[in-house]
CSV table of C-alpha atoms in Angstrom, one decimal:
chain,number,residue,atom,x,y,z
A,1,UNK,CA,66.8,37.0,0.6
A,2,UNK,CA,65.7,33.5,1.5
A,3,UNK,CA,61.9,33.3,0.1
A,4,UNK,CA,61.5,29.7,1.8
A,5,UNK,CA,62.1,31.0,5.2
A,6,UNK,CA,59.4,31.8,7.5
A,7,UNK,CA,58.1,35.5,8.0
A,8,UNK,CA,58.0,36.4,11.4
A,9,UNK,CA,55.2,37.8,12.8
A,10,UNK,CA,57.4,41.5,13.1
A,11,UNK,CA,57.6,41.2,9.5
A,12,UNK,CA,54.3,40.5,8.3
A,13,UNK,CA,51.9,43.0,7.3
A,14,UNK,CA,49.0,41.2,8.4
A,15,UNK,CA,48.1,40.6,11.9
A,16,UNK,CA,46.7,37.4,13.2
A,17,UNK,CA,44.1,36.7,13.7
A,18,UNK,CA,42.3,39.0,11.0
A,19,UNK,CA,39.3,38.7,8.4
A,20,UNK,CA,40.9,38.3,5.4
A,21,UNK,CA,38.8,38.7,2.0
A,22,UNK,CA,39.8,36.1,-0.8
A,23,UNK,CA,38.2,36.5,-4.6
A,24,UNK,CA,38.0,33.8,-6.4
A,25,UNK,CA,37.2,33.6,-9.7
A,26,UNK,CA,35.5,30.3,-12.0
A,27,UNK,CA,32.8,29.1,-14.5
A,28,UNK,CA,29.5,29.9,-13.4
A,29,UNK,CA,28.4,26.1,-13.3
A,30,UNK,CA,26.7,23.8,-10.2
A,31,UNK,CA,28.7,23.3,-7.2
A,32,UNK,CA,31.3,26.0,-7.5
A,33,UNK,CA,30.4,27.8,-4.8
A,34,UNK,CA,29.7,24.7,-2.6
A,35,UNK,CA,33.2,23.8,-3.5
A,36,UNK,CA,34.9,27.1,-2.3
A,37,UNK,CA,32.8,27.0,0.6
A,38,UNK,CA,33.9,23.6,1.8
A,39,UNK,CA,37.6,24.5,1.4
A,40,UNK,CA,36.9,27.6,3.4
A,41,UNK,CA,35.6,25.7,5.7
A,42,UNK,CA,38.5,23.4,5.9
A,43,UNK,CA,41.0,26.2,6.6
A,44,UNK,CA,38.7,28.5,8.8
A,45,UNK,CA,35.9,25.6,10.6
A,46,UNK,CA,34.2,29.0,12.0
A,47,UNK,CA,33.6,30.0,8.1
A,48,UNK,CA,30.1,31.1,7.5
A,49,UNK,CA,29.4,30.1,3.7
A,50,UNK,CA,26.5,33.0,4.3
A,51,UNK,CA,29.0,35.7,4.1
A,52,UNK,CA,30.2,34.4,0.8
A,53,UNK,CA,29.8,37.7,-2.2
A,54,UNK,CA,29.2,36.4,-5.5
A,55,UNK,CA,29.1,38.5,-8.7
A,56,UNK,CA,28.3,36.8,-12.4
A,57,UNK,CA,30.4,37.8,-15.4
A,58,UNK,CA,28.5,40.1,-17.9
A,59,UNK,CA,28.7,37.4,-19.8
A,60,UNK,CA,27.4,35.1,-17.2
A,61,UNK,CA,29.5,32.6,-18.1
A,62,UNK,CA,31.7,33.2,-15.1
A,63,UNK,CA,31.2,33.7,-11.6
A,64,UNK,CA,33.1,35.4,-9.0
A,65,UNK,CA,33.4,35.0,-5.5
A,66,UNK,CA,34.7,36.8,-2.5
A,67,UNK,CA,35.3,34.9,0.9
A,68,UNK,CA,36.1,36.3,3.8
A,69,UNK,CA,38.5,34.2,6.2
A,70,UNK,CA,39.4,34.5,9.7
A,71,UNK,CA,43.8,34.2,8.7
A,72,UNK,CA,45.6,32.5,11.8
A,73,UNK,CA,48.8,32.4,10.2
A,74,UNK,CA,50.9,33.4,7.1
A,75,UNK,CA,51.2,29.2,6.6
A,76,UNK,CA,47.3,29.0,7.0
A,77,UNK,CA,46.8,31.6,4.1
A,78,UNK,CA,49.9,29.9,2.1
A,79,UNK,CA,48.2,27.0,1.9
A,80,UNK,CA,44.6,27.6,1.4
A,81,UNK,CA,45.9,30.0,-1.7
A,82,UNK,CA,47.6,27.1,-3.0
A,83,UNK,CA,44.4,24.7,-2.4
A,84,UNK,CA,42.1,26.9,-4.0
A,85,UNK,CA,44.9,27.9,-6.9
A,86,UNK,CA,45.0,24.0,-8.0
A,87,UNK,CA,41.3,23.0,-7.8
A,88,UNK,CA,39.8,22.1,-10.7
A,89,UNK,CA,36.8,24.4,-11.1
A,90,UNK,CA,38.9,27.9,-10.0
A,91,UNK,CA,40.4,30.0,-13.0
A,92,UNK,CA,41.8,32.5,-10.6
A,93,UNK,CA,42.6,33.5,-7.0
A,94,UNK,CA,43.5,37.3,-5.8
């Protein structure tokens, strides 16, 4: 099984387009969610940072978000994972 090939759309078990819910977890500091917003943004223009769920650790210490997406395409999902996955203020991305 090649992994780098792309899925076709028979294949893929979402279909596009679709709302698709990201959670995305960091420290509970200024400008986090600002920051996920604006990469939301940058993948999905139509993303309203109003819809954005956020719940605080017990601790408070972190926060965690959930942002809903409008998903066009398996590569525009691919690559917003990976954008969010290396920026500095996210810890985790499910």
């Amino acid at each position: 099984m090649n992994i780098n090939r792309p899925i076709s759309p028979e294949e893929s078990l979402i279909e596009y387009p679709s709302r698709f819910p990201i959670k995305v977890m960091g420290a509970q500091v200024e400008g986090f969610v600002e920051a996920i917003v604006m990469v939301a943004q940058q993948f999905d223009p139509g993303f309203d940072a109003s819809s954005v769920e956020q719940r605080p650790s017990s601790g408070g210490k972190y926060l965690g978000l959930t942002i809903t997406v409008t998903a066009t395409s398996r590569e525009q999902l691919d690559e917003l994972y990976r954008t969010l996955t290396t920026h500095p203020m996210v810890k985790v991305v499910l």
